[in-house]
Tab-separated table of C-alpha atoms (C1' of nucleotides) in Angstrom:
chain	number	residue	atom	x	y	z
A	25	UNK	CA	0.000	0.000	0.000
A	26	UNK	CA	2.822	2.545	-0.623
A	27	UNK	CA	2.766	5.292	-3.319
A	28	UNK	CA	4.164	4.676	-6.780
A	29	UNK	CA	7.310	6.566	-7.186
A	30	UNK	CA	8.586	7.296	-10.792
A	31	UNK	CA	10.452	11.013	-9.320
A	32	UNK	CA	13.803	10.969	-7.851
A	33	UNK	CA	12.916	10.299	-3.918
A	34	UNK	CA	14.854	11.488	-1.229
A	35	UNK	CA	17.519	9.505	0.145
A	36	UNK	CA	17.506	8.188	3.606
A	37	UNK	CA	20.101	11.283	4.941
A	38	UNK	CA	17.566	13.629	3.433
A	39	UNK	CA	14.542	12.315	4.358
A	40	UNK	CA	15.862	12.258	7.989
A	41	UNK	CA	17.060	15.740	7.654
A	42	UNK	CA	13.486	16.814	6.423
A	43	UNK	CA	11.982	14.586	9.269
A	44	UNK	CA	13.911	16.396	11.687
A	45	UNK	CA	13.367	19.727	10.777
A	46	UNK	CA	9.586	19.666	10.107
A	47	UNK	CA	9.403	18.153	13.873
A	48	UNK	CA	11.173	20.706	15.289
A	49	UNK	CA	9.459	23.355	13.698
A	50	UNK	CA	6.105	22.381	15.039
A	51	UNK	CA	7.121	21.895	18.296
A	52	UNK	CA	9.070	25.362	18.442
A	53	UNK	CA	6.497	27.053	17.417
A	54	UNK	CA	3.471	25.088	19.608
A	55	UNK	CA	6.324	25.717	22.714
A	56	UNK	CA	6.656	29.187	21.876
A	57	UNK	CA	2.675	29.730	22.018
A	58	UNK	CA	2.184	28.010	24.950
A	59	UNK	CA	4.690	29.850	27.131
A	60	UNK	CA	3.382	33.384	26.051
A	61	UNK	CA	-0.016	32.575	26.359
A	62	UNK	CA	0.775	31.228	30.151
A	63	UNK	CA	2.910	34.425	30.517
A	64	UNK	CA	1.103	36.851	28.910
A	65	UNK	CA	-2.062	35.280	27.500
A	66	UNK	CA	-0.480	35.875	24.043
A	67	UNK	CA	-0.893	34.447	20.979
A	68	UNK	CA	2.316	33.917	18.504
A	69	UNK	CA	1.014	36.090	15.858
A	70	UNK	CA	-0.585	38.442	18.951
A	71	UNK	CA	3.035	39.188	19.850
A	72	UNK	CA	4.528	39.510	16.216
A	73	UNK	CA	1.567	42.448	16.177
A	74	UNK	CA	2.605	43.905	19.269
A	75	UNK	CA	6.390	44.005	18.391
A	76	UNK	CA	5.816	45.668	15.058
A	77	UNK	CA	3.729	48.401	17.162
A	78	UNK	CA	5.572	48.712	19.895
A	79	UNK	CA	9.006	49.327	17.641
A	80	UNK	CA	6.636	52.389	15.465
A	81	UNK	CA	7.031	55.551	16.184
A	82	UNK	CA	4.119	56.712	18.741
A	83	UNK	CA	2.870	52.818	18.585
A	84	UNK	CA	1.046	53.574	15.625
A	85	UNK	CA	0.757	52.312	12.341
A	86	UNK	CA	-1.587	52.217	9.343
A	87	UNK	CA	-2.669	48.561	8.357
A	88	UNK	CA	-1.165	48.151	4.798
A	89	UNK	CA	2.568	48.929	6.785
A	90	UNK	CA	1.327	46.663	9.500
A	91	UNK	CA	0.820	44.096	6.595
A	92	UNK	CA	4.168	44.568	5.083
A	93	UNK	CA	6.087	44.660	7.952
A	94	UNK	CA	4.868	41.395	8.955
A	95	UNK	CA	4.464	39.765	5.147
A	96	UNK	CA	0.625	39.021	5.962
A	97	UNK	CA	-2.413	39.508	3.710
A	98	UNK	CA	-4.178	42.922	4.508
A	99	UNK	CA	-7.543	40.790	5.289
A	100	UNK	CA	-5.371	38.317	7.685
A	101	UNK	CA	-3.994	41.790	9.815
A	102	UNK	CA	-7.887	42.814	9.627
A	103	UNK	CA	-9.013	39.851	11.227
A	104	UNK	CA	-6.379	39.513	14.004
A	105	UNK	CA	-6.212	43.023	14.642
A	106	UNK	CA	-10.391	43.112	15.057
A	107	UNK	CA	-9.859	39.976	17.527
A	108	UNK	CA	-7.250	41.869	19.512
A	109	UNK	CA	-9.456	44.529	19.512
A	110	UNK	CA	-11.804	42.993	21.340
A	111	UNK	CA	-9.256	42.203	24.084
A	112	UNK	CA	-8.439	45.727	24.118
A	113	UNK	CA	-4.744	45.288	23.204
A	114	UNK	CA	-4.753	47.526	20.232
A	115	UNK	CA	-7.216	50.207	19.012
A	116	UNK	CA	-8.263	51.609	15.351
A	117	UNK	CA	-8.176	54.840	14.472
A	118	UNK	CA	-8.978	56.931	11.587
A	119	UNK	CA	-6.531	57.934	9.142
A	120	UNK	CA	-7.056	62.129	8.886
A	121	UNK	CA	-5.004	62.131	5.435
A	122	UNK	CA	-6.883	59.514	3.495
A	123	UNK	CA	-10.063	58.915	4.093
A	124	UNK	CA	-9.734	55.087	3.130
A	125	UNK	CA	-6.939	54.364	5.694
A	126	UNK	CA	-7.076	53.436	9.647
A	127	UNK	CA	-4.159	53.646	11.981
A	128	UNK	CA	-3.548	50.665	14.535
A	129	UNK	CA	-2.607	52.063	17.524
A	130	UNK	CA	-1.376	49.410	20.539
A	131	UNK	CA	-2.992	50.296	23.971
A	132	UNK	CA	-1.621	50.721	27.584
A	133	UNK	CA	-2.996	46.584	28.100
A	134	UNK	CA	-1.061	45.604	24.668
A	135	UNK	CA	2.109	47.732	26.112
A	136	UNK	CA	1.882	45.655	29.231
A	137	UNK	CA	1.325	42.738	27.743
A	138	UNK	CA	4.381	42.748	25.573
A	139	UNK	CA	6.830	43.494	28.173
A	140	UNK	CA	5.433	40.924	30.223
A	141	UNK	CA	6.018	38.386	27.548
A	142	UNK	CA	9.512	39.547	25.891
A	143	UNK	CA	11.483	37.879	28.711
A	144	UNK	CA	9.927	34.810	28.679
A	145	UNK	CA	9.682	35.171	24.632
A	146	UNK	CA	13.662	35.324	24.527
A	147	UNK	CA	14.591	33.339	27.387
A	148	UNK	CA	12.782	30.397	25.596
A	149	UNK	CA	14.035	30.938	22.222
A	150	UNK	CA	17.659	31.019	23.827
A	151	UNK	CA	17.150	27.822	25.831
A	152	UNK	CA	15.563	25.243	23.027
A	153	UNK	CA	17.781	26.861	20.109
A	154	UNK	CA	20.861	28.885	20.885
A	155	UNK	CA	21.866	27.546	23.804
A	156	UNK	CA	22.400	24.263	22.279
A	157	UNK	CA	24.220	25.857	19.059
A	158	UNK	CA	28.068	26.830	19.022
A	159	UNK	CA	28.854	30.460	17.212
A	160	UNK	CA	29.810	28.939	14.089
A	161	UNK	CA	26.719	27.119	13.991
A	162	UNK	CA	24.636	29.844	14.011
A	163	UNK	CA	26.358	31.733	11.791
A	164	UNK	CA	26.580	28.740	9.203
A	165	UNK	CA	22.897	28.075	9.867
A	166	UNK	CA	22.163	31.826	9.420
A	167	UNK	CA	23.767	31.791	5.865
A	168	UNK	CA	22.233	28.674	4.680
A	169	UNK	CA	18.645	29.731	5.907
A	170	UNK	CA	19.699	32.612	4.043
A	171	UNK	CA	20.913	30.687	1.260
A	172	UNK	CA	17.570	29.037	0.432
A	173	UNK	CA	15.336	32.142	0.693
A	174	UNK	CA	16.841	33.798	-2.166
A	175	UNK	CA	16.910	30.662	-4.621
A	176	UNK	CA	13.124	30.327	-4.102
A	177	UNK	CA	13.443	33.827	-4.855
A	178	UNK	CA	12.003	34.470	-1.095
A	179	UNK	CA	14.047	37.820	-0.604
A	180	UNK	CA	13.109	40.347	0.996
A	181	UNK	CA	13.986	42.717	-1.632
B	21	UNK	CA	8.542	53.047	21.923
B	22	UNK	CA	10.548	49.813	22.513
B	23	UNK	CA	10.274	46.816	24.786
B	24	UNK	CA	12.248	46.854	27.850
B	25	UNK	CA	15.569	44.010	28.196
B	26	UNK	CA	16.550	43.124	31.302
B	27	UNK	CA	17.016	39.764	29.892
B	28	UNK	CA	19.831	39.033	27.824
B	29	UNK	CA	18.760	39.733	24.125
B	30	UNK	CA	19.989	37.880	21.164
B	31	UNK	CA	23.029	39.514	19.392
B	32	UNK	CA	22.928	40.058	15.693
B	33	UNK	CA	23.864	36.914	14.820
B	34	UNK	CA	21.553	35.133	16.543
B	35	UNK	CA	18.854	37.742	15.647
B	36	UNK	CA	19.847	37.134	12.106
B	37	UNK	CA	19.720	33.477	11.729
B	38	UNK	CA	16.849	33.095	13.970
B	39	UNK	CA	14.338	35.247	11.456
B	40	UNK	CA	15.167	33.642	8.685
B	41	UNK	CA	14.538	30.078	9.857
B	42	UNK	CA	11.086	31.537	11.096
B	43	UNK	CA	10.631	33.531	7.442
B	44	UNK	CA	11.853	30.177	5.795
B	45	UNK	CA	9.135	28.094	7.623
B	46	UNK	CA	6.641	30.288	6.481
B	47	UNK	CA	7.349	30.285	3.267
B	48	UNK	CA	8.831	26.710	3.009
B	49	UNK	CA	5.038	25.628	4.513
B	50	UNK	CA	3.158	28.138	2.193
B	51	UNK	CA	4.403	27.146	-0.638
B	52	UNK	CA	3.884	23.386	-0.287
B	53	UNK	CA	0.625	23.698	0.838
B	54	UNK	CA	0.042	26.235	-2.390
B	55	UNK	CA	1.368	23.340	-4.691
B	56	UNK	CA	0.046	20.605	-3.368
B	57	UNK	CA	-3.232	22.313	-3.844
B	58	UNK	CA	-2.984	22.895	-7.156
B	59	UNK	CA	-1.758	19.701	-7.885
B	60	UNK	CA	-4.169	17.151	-6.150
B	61	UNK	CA	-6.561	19.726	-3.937
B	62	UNK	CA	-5.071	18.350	-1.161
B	63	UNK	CA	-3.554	20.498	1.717
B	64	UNK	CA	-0.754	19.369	4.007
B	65	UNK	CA	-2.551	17.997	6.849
B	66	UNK	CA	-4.668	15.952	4.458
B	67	UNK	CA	-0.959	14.759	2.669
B	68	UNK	CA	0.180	13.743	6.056
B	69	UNK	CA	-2.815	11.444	6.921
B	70	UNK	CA	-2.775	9.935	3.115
B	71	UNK	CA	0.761	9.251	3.861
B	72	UNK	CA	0.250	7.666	7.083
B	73	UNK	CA	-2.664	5.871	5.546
B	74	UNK	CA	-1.262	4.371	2.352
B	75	UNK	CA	1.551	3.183	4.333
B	76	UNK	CA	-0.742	0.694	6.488
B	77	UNK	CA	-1.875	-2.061	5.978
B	78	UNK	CA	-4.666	-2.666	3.976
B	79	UNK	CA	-4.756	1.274	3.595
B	80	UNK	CA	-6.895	1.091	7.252
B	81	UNK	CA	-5.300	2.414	10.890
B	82	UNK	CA	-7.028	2.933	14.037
B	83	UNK	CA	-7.426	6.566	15.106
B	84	UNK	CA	-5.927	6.718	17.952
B	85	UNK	CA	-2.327	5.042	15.884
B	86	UNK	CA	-2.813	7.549	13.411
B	87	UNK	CA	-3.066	10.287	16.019
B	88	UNK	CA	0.176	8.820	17.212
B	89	UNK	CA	1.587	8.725	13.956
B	90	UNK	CA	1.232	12.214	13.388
B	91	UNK	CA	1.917	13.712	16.770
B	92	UNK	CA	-1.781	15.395	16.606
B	93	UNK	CA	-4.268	15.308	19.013
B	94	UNK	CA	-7.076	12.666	18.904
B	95	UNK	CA	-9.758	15.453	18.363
B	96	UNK	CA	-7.906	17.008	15.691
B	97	UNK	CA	-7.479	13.848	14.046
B	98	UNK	CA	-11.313	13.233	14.632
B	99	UNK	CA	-12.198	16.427	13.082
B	100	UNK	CA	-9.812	16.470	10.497
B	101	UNK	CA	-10.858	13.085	9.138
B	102	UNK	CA	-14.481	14.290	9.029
B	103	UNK	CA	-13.619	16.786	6.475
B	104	UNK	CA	-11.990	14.382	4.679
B	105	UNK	CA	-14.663	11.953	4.619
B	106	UNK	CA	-16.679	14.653	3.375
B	107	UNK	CA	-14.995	15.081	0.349
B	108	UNK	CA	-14.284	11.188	0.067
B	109	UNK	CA	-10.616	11.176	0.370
B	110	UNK	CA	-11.040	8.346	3.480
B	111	UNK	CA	-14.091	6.710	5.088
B	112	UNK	CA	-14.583	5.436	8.510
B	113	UNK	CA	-15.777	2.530	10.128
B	114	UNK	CA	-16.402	0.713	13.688
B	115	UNK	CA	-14.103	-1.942	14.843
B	116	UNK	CA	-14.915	-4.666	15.473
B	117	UNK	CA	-12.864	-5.578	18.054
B	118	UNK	CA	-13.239	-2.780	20.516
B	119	UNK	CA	-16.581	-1.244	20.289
B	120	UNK	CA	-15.683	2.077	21.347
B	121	UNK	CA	-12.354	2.243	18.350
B	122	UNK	CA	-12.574	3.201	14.878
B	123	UNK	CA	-10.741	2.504	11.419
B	124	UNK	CA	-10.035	5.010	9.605
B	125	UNK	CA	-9.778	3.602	5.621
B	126	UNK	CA	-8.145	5.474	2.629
B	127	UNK	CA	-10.666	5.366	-0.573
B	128	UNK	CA	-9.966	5.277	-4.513
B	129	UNK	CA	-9.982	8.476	-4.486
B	130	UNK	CA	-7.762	9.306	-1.534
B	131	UNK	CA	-5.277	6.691	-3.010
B	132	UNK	CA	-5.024	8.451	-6.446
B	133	UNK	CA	-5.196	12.128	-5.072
B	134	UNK	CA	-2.301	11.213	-3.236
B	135	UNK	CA	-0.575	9.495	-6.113
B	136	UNK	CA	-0.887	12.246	-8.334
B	137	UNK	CA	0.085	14.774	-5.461
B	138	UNK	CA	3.390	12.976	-4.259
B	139	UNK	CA	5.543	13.311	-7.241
B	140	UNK	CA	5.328	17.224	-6.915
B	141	UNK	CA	6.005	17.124	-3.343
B	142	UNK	CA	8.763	15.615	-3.643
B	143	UNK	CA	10.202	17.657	-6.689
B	144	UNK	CA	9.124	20.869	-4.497
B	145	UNK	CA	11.203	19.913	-1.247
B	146	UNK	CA	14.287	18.847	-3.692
B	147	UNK	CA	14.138	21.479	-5.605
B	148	UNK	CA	13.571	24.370	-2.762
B	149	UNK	CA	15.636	22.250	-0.586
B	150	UNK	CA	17.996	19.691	-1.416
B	151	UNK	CA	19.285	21.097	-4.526
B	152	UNK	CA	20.332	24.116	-2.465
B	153	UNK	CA	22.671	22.464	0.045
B	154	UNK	CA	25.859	20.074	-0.242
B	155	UNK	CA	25.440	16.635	1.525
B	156	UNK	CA	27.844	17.315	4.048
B	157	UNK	CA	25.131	20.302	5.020
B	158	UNK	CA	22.401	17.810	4.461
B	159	UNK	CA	24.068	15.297	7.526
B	160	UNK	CA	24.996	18.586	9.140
B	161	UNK	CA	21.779	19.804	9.772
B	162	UNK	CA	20.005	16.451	10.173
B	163	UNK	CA	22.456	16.585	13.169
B	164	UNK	CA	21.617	20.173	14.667
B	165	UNK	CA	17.815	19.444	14.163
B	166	UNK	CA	17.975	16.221	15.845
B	167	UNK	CA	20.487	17.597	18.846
B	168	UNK	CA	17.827	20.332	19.484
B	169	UNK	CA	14.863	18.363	19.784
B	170	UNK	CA	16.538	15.622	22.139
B	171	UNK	CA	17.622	18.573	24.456
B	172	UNK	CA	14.296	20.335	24.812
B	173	UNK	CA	12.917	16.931	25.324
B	174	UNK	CA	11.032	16.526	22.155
B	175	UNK	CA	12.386	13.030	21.153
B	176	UNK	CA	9.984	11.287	19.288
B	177	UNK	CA	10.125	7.846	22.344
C	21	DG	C1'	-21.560	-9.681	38.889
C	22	DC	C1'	-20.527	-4.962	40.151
C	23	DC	C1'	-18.428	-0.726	40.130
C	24	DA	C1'	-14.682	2.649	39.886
C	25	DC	C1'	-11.698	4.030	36.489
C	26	DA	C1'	-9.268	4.408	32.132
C	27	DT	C1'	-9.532	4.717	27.237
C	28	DT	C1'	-11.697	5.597	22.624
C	29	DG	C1'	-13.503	8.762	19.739
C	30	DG	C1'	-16.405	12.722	19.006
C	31	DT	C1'	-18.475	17.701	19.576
C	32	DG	C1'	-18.931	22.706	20.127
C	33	DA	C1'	-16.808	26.940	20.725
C	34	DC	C1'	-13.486	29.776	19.440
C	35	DG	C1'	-8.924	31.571	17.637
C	36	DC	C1'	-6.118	31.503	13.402
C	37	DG	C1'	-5.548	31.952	8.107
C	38	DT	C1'	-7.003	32.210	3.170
C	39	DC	C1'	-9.934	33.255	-0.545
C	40	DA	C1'	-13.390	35.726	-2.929
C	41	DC	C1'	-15.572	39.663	-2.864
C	42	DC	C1'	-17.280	44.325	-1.296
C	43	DT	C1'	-17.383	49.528	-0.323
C	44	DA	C1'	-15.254	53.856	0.090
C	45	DT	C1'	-11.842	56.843	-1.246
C	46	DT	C1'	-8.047	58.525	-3.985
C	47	DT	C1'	-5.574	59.138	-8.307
C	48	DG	C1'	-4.759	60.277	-12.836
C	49	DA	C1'	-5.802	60.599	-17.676
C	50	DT	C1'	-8.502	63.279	-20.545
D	15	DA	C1'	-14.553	68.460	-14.046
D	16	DT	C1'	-15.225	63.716	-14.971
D	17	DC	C1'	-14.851	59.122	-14.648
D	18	DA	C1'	-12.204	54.679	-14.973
D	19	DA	C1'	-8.873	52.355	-12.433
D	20	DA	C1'	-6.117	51.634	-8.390
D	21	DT	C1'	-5.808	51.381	-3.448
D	22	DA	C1'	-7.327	50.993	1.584
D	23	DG	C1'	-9.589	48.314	4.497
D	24	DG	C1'	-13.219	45.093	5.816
D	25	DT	C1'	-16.489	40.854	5.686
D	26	DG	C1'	-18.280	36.086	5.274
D	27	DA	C1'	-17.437	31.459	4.446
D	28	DC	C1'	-14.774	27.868	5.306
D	29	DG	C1'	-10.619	24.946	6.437
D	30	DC	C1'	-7.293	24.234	10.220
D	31	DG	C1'	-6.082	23.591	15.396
D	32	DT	C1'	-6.829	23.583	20.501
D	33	DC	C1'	-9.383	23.200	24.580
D	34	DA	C1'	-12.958	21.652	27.498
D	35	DC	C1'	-16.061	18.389	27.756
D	36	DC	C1'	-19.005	14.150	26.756
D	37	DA	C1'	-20.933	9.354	25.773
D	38	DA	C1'	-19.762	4.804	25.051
D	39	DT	C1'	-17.065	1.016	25.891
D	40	DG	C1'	-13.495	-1.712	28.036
D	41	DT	C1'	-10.726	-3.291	32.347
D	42	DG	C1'	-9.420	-4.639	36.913
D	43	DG	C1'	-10.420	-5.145	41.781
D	44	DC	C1'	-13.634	-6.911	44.904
DNA sequence: GCCACATTGGTGACGCGTCACCTATTTGAT
DNA sequence: ATCAAATAGGTGACGCGTCACCAATGTGGC
């Protein structure tokens, strides 16, 4: 009952590789969200939000930067940003020099909520990842991460 | 307007290599889901259970081994699987065995989605992948993947 | 046999994410 | 000035994922 393979496979190196590194992804990111929302009662993409504002000037910014800054689709930064409404962690305001736009602007509860969370945030990413990496490591890891971004023509740019 | 350290930060470096592995996920993910949907209409989640599934016997597994098998939750496998069955990729039915247990069974037309999705798959992870790094890099990283998730305790035992 | 307890699988609510589509406003060509 | 096209932002539907909880069935002690 297995699948009919007439395409170069992977070999067992690679596939172990790829194993590996789908695994740890998942669990990174599930550990991540669990710590900030016992910390903080943060979601992953909650806190990606809250950095962005917290690092604009005045802690406002209008949605379309909010989008690009965090390479999301306008409608996916409308959604989270109406839930986080709710939970008062950001606020919308009008935009007085286009009538289309709307600033995001985070609130006294977001501000709190972020510094209660960066510590933990950091301390975690330091303990599972960087703490178990040597220097060159990193920086090899940094450059090959790199490396595959811009030959699927993932940059930045 | 910036979050306050008193926690030791990550240094450039560190910073550095640690958003591109998170930008790579994203895109890595987004991108596989994107042609995997074009290919077959099948999304990841329903690639990894056609996986599991065509690789048991008689193309039938109990939920609770395929929740094991994926590292998902039983009720995400339960409601996951009714969305499938909806659109007749797999069908269920009781065991008879254990009254309270239920087979999960890939159909025709699970069996040939993923057939004509796997090839693609493959040739997308080589090609964004594999074709990018040497082997040495390959057995490197399998390494650092697999030392990070045995030290935070994520070992698959 | 009986009963406490564990296990199997499922449900509903809700947050997250995408897609298709909409309205309101601005822009720019004429 | 006018009007088509572009842009800003939002909405609804639906798939994905978790959590809290439930009914049904199995298991072991007595």
């Amino acid at each position: 009952m297995a699948v009919t393979n007439d395409i170069p496979w992977l070999n067992d190196d690679e596939q172990h590789m790829w194993r590996q590194w789908m695994w740890l992804n998942a669990e990174l990111l599930a550990t991540l969200n669990r710590e900030m929302q016992a910390d903080a009662g943060l979601s992953n993409p909650d806190y990606q939000v809250l950095v962005v504002l917290s690092e604009s000037p005045e802690g406002r910014i209008r949605v379309s930067d909010l989008a690009a800054a965090l390479q999301w689709e306008r409608s996916r930064v409308s959604h989270h940003v109406a839930r986080m409404e709710k939970r008062d962690l950001v606020c919308r305001r009008g935009c007085p020099d286009d009538g289309r736009g709307a600033y995001v602007r985070i609130t006294e509860t977001g501000q709190a909520a972020i510094e209660r969370a960066a510590p933990g945030h950091v301390r975690t990413v330091r303990k599972l990842v960087f703490d178990a990496l040597t220097a060159d490591e990193v920086t090899q890891l940094g450059e090959i991460f790199h490396r595959l971004r811009s030959r699927a023509g993932f940059s930045t740019e």
